[in-house]
Coordinates of C-alpha atoms and ligand atoms in Angstrom, one line a residue:
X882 CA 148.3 103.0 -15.0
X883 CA 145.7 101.1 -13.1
X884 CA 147.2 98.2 -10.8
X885 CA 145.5 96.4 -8.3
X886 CA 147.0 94.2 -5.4
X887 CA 144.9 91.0 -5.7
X888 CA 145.0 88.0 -3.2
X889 CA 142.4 85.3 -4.0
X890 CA 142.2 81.9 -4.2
X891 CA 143.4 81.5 -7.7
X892 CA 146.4 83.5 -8.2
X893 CA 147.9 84.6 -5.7
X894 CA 150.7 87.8 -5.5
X895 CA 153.1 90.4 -3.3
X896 CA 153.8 92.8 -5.8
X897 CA 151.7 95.1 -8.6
X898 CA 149.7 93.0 -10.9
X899 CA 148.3 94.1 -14.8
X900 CA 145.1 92.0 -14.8
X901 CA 145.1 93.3 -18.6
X902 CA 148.2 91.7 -19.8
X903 CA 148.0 88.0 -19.8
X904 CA 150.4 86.4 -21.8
X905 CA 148.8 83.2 -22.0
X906 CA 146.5 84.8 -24.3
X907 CA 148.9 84.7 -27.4
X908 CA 149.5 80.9 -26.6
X909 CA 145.9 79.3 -26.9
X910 CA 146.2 77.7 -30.2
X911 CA 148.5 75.9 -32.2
X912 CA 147.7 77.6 -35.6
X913 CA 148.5 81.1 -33.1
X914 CA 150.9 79.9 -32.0
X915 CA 152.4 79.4 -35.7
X916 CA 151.8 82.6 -36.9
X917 CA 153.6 84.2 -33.7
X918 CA 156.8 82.2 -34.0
X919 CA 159.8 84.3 -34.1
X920 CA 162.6 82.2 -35.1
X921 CA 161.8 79.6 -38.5
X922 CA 164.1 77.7 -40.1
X923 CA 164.3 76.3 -43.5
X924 CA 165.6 73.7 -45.6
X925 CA 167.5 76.7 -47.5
X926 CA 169.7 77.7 -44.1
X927 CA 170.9 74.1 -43.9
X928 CA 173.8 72.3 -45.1
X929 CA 174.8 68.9 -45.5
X930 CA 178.2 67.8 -44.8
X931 CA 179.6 64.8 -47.1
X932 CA 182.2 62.2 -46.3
X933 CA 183.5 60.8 -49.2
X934 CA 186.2 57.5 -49.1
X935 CA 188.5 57.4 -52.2
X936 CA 188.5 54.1 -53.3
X937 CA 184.8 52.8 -50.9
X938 CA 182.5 50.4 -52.9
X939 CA 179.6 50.4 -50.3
X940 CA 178.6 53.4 -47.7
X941 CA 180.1 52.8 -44.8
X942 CA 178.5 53.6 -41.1
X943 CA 180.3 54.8 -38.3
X944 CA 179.5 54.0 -34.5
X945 CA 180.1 57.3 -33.0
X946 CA 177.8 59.1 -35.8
X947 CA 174.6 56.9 -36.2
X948 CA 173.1 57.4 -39.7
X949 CA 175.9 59.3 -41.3
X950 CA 177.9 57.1 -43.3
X951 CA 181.1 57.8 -45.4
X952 CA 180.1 57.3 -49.0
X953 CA 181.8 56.1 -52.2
X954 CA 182.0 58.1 -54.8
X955 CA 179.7 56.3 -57.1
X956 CA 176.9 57.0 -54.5
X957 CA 177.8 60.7 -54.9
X958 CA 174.0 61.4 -57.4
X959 CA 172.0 59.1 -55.0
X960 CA 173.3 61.5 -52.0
X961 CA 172.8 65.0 -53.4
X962 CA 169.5 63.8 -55.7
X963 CA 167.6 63.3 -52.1
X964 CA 169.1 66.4 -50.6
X965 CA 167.9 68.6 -53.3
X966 CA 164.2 66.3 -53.1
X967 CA 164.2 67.4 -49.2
X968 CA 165.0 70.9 -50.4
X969 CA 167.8 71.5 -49.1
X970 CA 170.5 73.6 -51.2
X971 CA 174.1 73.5 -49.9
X972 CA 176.7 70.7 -49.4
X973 CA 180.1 70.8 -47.7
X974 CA 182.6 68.4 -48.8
X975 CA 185.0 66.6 -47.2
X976 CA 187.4 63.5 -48.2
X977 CA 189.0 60.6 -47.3
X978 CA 191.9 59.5 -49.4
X979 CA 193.3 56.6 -49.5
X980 CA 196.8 58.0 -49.2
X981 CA 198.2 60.2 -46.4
X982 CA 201.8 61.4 -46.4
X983 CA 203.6 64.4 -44.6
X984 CA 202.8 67.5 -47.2
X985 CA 199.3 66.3 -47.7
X986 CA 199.6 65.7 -51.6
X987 CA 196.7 64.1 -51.8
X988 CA 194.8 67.2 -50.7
X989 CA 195.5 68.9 -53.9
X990 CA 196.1 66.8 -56.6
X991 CA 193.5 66.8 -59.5
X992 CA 192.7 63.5 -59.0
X993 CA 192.0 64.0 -55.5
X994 CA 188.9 62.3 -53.6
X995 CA 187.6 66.0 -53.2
X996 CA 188.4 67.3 -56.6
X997 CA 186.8 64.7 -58.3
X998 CA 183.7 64.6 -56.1
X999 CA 182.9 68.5 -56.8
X1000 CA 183.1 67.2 -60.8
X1001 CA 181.0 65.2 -60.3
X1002 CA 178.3 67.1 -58.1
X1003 CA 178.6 70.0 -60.3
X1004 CA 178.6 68.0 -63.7
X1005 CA 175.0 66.2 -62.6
X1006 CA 173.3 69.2 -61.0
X1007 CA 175.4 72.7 -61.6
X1008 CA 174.2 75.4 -60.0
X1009 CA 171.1 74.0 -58.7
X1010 CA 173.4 73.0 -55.4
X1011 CA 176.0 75.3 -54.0
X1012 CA 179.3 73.4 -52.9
X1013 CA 181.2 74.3 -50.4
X1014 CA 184.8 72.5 -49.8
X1015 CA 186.3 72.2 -46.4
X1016 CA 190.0 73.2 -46.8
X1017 CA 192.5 71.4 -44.4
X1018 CA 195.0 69.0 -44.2
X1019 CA 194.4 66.7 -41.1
X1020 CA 192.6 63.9 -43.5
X1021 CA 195.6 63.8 -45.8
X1022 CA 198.8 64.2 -43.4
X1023 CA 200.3 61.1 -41.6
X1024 CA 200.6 63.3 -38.6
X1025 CA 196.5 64.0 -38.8
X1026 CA 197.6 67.4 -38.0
X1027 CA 196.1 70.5 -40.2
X1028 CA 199.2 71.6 -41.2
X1029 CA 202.9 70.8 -42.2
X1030 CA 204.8 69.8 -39.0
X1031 CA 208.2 70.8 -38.5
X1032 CA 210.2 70.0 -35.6
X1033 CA 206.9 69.0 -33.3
X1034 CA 205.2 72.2 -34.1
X1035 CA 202.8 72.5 -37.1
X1036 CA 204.2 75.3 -39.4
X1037 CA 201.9 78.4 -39.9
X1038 CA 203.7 79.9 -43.3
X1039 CA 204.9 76.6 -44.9
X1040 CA 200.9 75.3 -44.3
X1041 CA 199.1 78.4 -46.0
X1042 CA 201.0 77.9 -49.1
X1043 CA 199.9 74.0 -49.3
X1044 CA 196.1 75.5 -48.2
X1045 CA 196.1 77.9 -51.5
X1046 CA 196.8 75.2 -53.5
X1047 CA 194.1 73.0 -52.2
X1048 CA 192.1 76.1 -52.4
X1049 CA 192.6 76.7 -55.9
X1050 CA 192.4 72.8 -56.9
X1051 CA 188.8 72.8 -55.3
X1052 CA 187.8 76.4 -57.0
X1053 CA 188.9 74.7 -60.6
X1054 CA 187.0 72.1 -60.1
X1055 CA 184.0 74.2 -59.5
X1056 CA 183.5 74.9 -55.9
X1057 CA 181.3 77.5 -55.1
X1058 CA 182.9 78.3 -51.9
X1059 CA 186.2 77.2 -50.5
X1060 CA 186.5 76.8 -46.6
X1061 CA 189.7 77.2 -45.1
X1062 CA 189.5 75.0 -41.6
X1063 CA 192.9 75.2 -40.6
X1064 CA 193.6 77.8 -38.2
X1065 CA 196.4 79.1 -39.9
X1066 CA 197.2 83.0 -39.5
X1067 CA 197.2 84.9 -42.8
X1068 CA 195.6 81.5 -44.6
X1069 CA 192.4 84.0 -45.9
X1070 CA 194.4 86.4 -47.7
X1071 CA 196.9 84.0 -48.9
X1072 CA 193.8 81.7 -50.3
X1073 CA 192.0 84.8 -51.7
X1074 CA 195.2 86.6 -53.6
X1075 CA 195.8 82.5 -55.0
X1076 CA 192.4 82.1 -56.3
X1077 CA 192.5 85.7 -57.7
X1078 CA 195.7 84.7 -59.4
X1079 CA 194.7 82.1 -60.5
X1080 CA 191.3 84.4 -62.0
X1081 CA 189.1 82.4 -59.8
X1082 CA 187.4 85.6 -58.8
X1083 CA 183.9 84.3 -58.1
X1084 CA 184.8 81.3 -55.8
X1085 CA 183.9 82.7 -52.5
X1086 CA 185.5 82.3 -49.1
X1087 CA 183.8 81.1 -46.0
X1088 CA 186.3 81.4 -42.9
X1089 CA 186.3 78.9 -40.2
X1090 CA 187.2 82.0 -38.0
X1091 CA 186.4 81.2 -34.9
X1092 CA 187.1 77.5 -34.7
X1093 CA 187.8 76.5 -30.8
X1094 CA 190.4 73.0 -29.5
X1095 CA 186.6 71.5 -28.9
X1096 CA 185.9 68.2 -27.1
X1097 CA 183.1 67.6 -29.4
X1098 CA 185.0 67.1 -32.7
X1099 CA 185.6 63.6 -31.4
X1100 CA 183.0 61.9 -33.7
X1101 CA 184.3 63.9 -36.7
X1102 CA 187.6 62.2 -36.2
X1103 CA 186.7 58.7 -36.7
X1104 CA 184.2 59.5 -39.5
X1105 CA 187.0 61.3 -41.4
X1106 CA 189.6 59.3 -40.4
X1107 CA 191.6 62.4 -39.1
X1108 CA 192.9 62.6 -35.2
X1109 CA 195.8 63.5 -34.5
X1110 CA 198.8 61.4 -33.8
X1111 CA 200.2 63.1 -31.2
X1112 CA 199.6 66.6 -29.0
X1113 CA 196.3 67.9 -29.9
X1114 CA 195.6 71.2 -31.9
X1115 CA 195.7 73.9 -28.8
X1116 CA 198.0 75.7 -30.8
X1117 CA 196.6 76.6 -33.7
X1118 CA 192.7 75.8 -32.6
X1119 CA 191.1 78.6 -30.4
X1120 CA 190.6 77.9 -26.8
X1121 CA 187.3 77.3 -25.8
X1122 CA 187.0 80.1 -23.2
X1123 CA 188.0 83.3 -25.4
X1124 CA 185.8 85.7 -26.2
X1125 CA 188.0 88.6 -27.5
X1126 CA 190.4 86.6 -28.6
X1127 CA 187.5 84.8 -31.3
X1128 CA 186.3 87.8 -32.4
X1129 CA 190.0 89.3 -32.9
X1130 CA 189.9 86.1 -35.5
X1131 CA 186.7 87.0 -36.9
X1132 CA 187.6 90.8 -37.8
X1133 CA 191.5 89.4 -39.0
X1134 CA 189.1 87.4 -41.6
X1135 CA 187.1 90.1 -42.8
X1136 CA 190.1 92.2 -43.6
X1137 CA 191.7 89.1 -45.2
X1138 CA 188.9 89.1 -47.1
X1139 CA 186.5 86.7 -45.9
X1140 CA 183.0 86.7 -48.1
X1141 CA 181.2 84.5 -45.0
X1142 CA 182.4 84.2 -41.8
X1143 CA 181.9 80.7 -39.5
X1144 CA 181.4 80.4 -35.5
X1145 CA 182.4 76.0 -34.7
X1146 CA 181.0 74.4 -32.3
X1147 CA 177.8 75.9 -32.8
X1148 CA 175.7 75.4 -28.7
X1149 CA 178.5 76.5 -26.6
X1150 CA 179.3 79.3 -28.2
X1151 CA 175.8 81.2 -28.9
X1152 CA 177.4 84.3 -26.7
X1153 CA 179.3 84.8 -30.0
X1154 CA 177.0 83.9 -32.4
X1155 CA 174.9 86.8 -30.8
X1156 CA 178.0 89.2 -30.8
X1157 CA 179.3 88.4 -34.2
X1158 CA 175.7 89.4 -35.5
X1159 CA 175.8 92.6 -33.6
X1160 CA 179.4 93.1 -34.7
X1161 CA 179.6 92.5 -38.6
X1162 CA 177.1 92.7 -41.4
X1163 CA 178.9 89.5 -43.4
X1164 CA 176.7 86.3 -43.7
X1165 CA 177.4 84.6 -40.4
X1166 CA 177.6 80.6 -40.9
X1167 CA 177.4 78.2 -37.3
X1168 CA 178.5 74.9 -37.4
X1169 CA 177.3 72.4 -35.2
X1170 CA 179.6 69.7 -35.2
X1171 CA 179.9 66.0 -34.5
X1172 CA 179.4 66.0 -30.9
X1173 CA 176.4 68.1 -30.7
X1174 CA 174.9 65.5 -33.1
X1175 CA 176.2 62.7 -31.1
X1176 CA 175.1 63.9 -27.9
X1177 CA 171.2 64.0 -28.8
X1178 CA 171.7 60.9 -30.6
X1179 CA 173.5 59.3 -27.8
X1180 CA 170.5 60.5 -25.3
X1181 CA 168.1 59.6 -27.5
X1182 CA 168.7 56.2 -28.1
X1183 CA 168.5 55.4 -24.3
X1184 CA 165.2 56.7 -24.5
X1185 CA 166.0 60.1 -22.3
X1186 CA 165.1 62.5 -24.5
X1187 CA 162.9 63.0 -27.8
X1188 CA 165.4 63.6 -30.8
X1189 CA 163.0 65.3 -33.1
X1190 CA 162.4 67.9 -30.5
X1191 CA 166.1 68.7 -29.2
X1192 CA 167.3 68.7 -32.3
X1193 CA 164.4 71.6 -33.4
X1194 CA 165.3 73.1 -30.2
X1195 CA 169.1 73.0 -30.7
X1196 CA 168.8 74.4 -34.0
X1197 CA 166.3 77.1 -33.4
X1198 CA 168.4 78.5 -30.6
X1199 CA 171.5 78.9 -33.4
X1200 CA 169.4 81.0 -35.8
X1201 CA 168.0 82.8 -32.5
X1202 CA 171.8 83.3 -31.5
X1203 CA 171.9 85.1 -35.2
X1204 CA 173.4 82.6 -37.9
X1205 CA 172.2 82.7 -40.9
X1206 CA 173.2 79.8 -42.5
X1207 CA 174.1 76.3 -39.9
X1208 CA 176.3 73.2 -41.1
X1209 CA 174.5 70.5 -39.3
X1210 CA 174.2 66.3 -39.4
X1211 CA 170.8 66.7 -38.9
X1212 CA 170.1 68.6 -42.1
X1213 CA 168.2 65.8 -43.7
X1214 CA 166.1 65.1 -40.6
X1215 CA 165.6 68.6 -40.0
X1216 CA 164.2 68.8 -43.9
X1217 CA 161.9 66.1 -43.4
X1218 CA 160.7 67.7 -40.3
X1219 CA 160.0 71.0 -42.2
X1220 CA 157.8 69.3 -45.6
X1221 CA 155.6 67.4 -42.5
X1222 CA 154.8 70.5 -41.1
Ligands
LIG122 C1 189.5 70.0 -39.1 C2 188.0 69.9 -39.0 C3 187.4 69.5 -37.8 C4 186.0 69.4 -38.1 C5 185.8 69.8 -39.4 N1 187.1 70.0 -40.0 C6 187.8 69.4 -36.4 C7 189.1 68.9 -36.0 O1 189.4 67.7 -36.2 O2 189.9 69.6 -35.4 C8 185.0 69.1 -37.0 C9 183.6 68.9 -37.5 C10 182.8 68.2 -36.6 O3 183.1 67.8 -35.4 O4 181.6 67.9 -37.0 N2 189.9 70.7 -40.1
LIG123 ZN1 192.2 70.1 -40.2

C-alpha cells in the first residue's frame, strides 16, 4: 500500500496517511446521507404505554411526565384511534384502580380497570393493535409493593400465584401478551403453566427479565400512583451494577418459557442490550422508562437541549444496542417525526 507522510498547510499529520480514503466523502449530502444510515426506526418497533384511572372523567396530566396524562376509560378509542393513525401498532397497559388492598384484588378481578380496558381496545379494533398487559401488583397493593408482603419482606411464592391469576384475567380478556413486571423468581413458568391451564396457549409472554432498583422509575410512580410505602424494591429489583447477574435472569426466563425477553431502563444499560443480542435469538424488547423521558423533557424545557433531536438520538442508540422492539413515552412524537420525514 502506498502512504505518504504529508505536512502542508491544510492538514497536517505524524503518522501514515491514505490520501484515498476520505470519509467525508460518504457525508456530502443529505439524501446520501439517508441512504447510508444504518440504524432506522419505525413506527412498527414502538409502543405506547397507557395509564388508565378506574373511575377518571377527564384525562388527567401529571407534573413529572409533561404530555402524558392518565386517561379515563371512556377516552380509551380516542387514544388508540390516533396511535394506529400515527402508525404505530402496540400498546402496553397499565391501571389505576380505585381500590388498593393488601392481596391486590383489584388486580385480577374481571371487572378490573385493566380487564375491562383490553375489552374494550380489542372489541373496537381486534387484531389491528397488539396489547400487551403489564403484570404487577404495586398499583393495586396498599403497601405499593409488587408483591404480597409478609412480615416486612415481600413474598416471592405467595406473589406468583396472585401474578397467574392476573396473568390469566388479562389473557381472557384478550391480551395478546401478558408482561410479568414483578421480579418474582419462578413467576414465568408459573404464568405460562396458568395460562396453558387455563388453554390460553397463544397469549404470549414478554419478561421484564432484567428490570434493575432504577432511580429513574420516579415519574412512573406518581403517574401510576404506585411508590412504595416503605423500603424500596432492592430485594426483588436487580441492582443497577450487575452484569452477570441480569443476564443469569434473562436465561432463567427463557427456560421458564419466556416468548420475548425485556432489558428496563433502556440508556444505562445498552452494555446489555448489546450482550443480550449477542446471547439469545428471542425478540429482545428495551424499555425506556419514565426518567429517561423526563430527563430530555426536563432539559428541554429550559431551553438546553433540542427534544426532537435527543430523543431520535436516545432512541436510535437502543435499536443500535440491538432491541428490537422499545416501550417508550415518546412513541407518539417519535411517529410524528417518522410521517415528516
Ligand atoms: C413496576 C413497574 C415499574 C415501571 C413499570 N412497572 C417500576 C417500579 O415502580 O418499580 C416503571 C416504568 C417507568 O419508569 O416508565 N411493576
Ligand atoms: Zn410492580
Amino acid at each position: 500500500m502506498k502512504m505518504k507522510q504529508i505536512s502542508n498547510n491544510n492538514y497536517k499529520v505524524n503518522g501514515p496517511y491514505f490520501p484515498n480514503v476520505r470519509l467525508r466523502r460518504l457525508r456530502k449530502t443529505k439524501a446520501l446521507r439517508d441512504i447510508l444510515q444504518e440504524t432506522r426506526i419505525s413506527s412498527d418497533d414502538l409502543i405506547f404505554p397507557l395509564f388508565i384511572e378506574e373511575g377518571l372523567k377527564n384525562s388527567k396530566n401529571i407534573t413529572s411526565m409533561p404530555d402524558i396524562q392518565r386517561i379515563p376509560p371512556s377516552k380509551i378509542v380516542n387514544v388508540v384511534s390516533e396511535l394506529l393513525d400515527l402508525g404505530i401498532k402496540g400498546v402496553i397497559v397499565f391501571g389505576i384502580p380505585d381500590k388498593k388492598d393488601i392481596v391486590a384484588h383489584s388486580a385480577y378481578s374481571e371487572k378490573g380497570v385493566v380487564q375491562k380496558s383490553i375489552q374494550t381496545i380489542k372489541k373496537n379494533f381486534g387484531d389491528r393493535i397488539v396489547v400487551i398487559s403489564d403484570v404487577c401488583m404495586c398499583q393495586y397493593t396498599t403497601s405499593g409493593h409488587c408483591g404480597i408482603v409478609k412480615e416486612n419482606t415481600i413474598d416471592n411464592d405467595s406473589t406468583i400465584e396472585i401474578l397467574s391469576k392476573i396473568a390469566q384475567s388479562h389473557a381472557q380478556c384478550g391480551a395478546d401478551i401478558v408482561a410479568p413486571s414483578a421480579m418474582m423468581d419462578g413467576q414465568v413458568i408459573a404464568i405460562r403453566e396458568q395460562l396453558n391451564e387455563a388453554g390460553l396457549h397463544d397469549t404470549s409472554i414478554m419478561a421484564y427479565s432484567a428490570k434493575m432498583a432504577s432511580p429513574l422509575y420516579t415519574p412512573f410512580r406518581d403517574l401510576a400512583d404506585s411508590t412504595p410505602t416503605f423500603g424500596d424494591r432492592k430485594t426483588y429489583q436487580m441492582a443497577v451494577t450487575n452484569t452477570r447477574e441480569s443476564l443469569r435472569e434473562l436465561e432463567l426466563d427463557i427456560k421458564e418459557g419466556a416468548d420475548m425477553i425485556m432489558i428496563k431502563p433502556a440508556l444505562p444499560y445498552l452494555d446489555l442490550i448489546c450482550k443480550a443480542r449477542e446471547m439469545f435469538k428471542l425478540p429482545l424488547c428495551a424499555y425506556s422508562v419514565s426518567g429517561e423521558y423526563a430527563l430530555i423533557k426536563a432539559a428541554s424545557e429550559k431551553g438546553w437541549i433540542n427534544e426532537t433531536d435527543v430523543m431520535i438520538e436516545f432512541l436510535s442508540s437502543i435499536k443500535r444496542a440491538g432491541s428490537d422492539i422499545i416501550i417508550t413515552y415518546f412513541a407518539k412524537k417519535m411517529a410524528k417525526v417518522l410521517l415528516e420525514k
